[in-house]
């Protein structure tokens, strides 16, 4: 598993791990769609990375597997993003 800073938000985490793995947003969307059996667009990955939308819990197991981070790490990072959205940095 990959180490993550305690205050890293989910969008930054997804973007950082995707780039470390050499995946484009479109490639990540294709992998997640294939693994989950659901459709997912590159735009949705971009929305997650820019935190226009916080990734939902149903996607966390698939993201965890592809990005090699734990579900709990992603959930904690999503909580950081929600907190910052509500209260600021």
PDB file of C-alpha atoms in Angstrom:
ATOM      1  CA  UNK A   1       0.000   0.000   0.000  1.00  0.00           C
ATOM      2  CA  UNK A   2       1.030   3.544  -0.697  1.00  0.00           C
ATOM      3  CA  UNK A   3       1.603   6.034   2.119  1.00  0.00           C
ATOM      4  CA  UNK A   4      -0.568   9.146   2.154  1.00  0.00           C
ATOM      5  CA  UNK A   5      -0.311  12.396   4.123  1.00  0.00           C
ATOM      6  CA  UNK A   6      -3.038  12.664   6.771  1.00  0.00           C
ATOM      7  CA  UNK A   7      -4.250  15.996   5.382  1.00  0.00           C
ATOM      8  CA  UNK A   8      -4.256  15.039   1.689  1.00  0.00           C
ATOM      9  CA  UNK A   9      -7.681  15.497   0.138  1.00  0.00           C
ATOM     10  CA  UNK A  10      -9.236  12.846  -2.052  1.00  0.00           C
ATOM     11  CA  UNK A  11      -8.910  14.828  -5.277  1.00  0.00           C
ATOM     12  CA  UNK A  12      -5.203  15.394  -4.745  1.00  0.00           C
ATOM     13  CA  UNK A  13      -4.738  11.755  -3.762  1.00  0.00           C
ATOM     14  CA  UNK A  14      -6.501  10.427  -6.870  1.00  0.00           C
ATOM     15  CA  UNK A  15      -4.567  12.791  -9.136  1.00  0.00           C
ATOM     16  CA  UNK A  16      -1.193  12.032  -7.514  1.00  0.00           C
ATOM     17  CA  UNK A  17      -1.599   8.254  -7.561  1.00  0.00           C
ATOM     18  CA  UNK A  18      -2.988   8.268 -11.124  1.00  0.00           C
ATOM     19  CA  UNK A  19       0.045  10.207 -12.328  1.00  0.00           C
ATOM     20  CA  UNK A  20       2.465   8.034 -10.342  1.00  0.00           C
ATOM     21  CA  UNK A  21       0.963   5.005 -12.073  1.00  0.00           C
ATOM     22  CA  UNK A  22       1.277   6.656 -15.482  1.00  0.00           C
ATOM     23  CA  UNK A  23      -2.453   6.660 -16.173  1.00  0.00           C
ATOM     24  CA  UNK A  24      -4.398   9.342 -17.992  1.00  0.00           C
ATOM     25  CA  UNK A  25      -7.795  10.340 -16.648  1.00  0.00           C
ATOM     26  CA  UNK A  26      -9.370   8.442 -19.530  1.00  0.00           C
ATOM     27  CA  UNK A  27      -7.326   5.306 -18.783  1.00  0.00           C
ATOM     28  CA  UNK A  28      -8.305   5.446 -15.102  1.00  0.00           C
ATOM     29  CA  UNK A  29     -11.971   5.871 -16.081  1.00  0.00           C
ATOM     30  CA  UNK A  30     -11.752   2.851 -18.424  1.00  0.00           C
ATOM     31  CA  UNK A  31     -10.141   0.660 -15.721  1.00  0.00           C
ATOM     32  CA  UNK A  32     -12.698   1.672 -13.121  1.00  0.00           C
ATOM     33  CA  UNK A  33     -15.567   1.097 -15.553  1.00  0.00           C
ATOM     34  CA  UNK A  34     -14.222  -2.332 -16.491  1.00  0.00           C
ATOM     35  CA  UNK A  35     -13.667  -3.347 -12.855  1.00  0.00           C
ATOM     36  CA  UNK A  36     -17.034  -2.054 -11.627  1.00  0.00           C
ATOM     37  CA  UNK A  37     -19.201  -2.976 -14.612  1.00  0.00           C
ATOM     38  CA  UNK A  38     -20.547   0.589 -14.625  1.00  0.00           C
ATOM     39  CA  UNK A  39     -19.929   3.473 -16.975  1.00  0.00           C
ATOM     40  CA  UNK A  40     -17.539   6.230 -15.966  1.00  0.00           C
ATOM     41  CA  UNK A  41     -16.280   9.169 -18.004  1.00  0.00           C
ATOM     42  CA  UNK A  42     -12.937  10.946 -18.032  1.00  0.00           C
ATOM     43  CA  UNK A  43     -14.868  14.077 -17.023  1.00  0.00           C
ATOM     44  CA  UNK A  44     -16.073  12.396 -13.827  1.00  0.00           C
ATOM     45  CA  UNK A  45     -12.459  11.531 -12.933  1.00  0.00           C
ATOM     46  CA  UNK A  46     -11.551  15.176 -13.594  1.00  0.00           C
ATOM     47  CA  UNK A  47     -14.461  16.285 -11.388  1.00  0.00           C
ATOM     48  CA  UNK A  48     -13.173  14.044  -8.585  1.00  0.00           C
ATOM     49  CA  UNK A  49      -9.605  15.321  -8.950  1.00  0.00           C
ATOM     50  CA  UNK A  50     -10.700  18.972  -8.881  1.00  0.00           C
ATOM     51  CA  UNK A  51     -13.202  18.198  -6.120  1.00  0.00           C
ATOM     52  CA  UNK A  52     -16.129  19.606  -8.030  1.00  0.00           C
ATOM     53  CA  UNK A  53     -17.690  16.300  -6.954  1.00  0.00           C
ATOM     54  CA  UNK A  54     -16.469  14.193  -4.019  1.00  0.00           C
ATOM     55  CA  UNK A  55     -16.092  10.566  -5.028  1.00  0.00           C
ATOM     56  CA  UNK A  56     -18.954   8.451  -3.691  1.00  0.00           C
ATOM     57  CA  UNK A  57     -18.454   5.465  -1.398  1.00  0.00           C
ATOM     58  CA  UNK A  58     -19.510   2.958  -4.055  1.00  0.00           C
ATOM     59  CA  UNK A  59     -16.394   3.833  -6.095  1.00  0.00           C
ATOM     60  CA  UNK A  60     -13.913   3.589  -3.205  1.00  0.00           C
ATOM     61  CA  UNK A  61     -13.187  -0.168  -3.422  1.00  0.00           C
ATOM     62  CA  UNK A  62     -12.492   0.095  -7.152  1.00  0.00           C
ATOM     63  CA  UNK A  63     -10.312   3.193  -6.756  1.00  0.00           C
ATOM     64  CA  UNK A  64      -8.452   1.541  -3.883  1.00  0.00           C
ATOM     65  CA  UNK A  65      -7.624  -1.490  -6.015  1.00  0.00           C
ATOM     66  CA  UNK A  66      -6.470   0.497  -9.047  1.00  0.00           C
ATOM     67  CA  UNK A  67      -4.583   3.196  -7.122  1.00  0.00           C
ATOM     68  CA  UNK A  68      -3.086   0.754  -4.555  1.00  0.00           C
ATOM     69  CA  UNK A  69      -4.362   2.605  -1.489  1.00  0.00           C
ATOM     70  CA  UNK A  70      -6.746   1.369   1.184  1.00  0.00           C
ATOM     71  CA  UNK A  71     -10.456   2.100   1.155  1.00  0.00           C
ATOM     72  CA  UNK A  72     -10.068   3.682   4.596  1.00  0.00           C
ATOM     73  CA  UNK A  73      -7.370   6.020   3.265  1.00  0.00           C
ATOM     74  CA  UNK A  74      -9.643   7.131   0.435  1.00  0.00           C
ATOM     75  CA  UNK A  75     -12.568   7.572   2.836  1.00  0.00           C
ATOM     76  CA  UNK A  76     -10.419   9.684   5.163  1.00  0.00           C
ATOM     77  CA  UNK A  77      -9.197  11.783   2.224  1.00  0.00           C
ATOM     78  CA  UNK A  78     -12.821  12.281   1.123  1.00  0.00           C
ATOM     79  CA  UNK A  79     -13.633  13.482   4.647  1.00  0.00           C
ATOM     80  CA  UNK A  80     -10.749  15.984   4.398  1.00  0.00           C
ATOM     81  CA  UNK A  81     -12.182  17.301   1.113  1.00  0.00           C
ATOM     82  CA  UNK A  82     -15.695  17.603   2.552  1.00  0.00           C
ATOM     83  CA  UNK A  83     -14.344  19.426   5.623  1.00  0.00           C
ATOM     84  CA  UNK A  84     -12.326  21.865   3.508  1.00  0.00           C
ATOM     85  CA  UNK A  85     -15.320  22.458   1.262  1.00  0.00           C
ATOM     86  CA  UNK A  86     -17.470  23.292   4.251  1.00  0.00           C
ATOM     87  CA  UNK A  87     -15.021  25.148   6.501  1.00  0.00           C
ATOM     88  CA  UNK A  88     -12.114  26.139   4.208  1.00  0.00           C
ATOM     89  CA  UNK A  89      -8.456  25.254   4.719  1.00  0.00           C
TER      90      UNK A  89
END
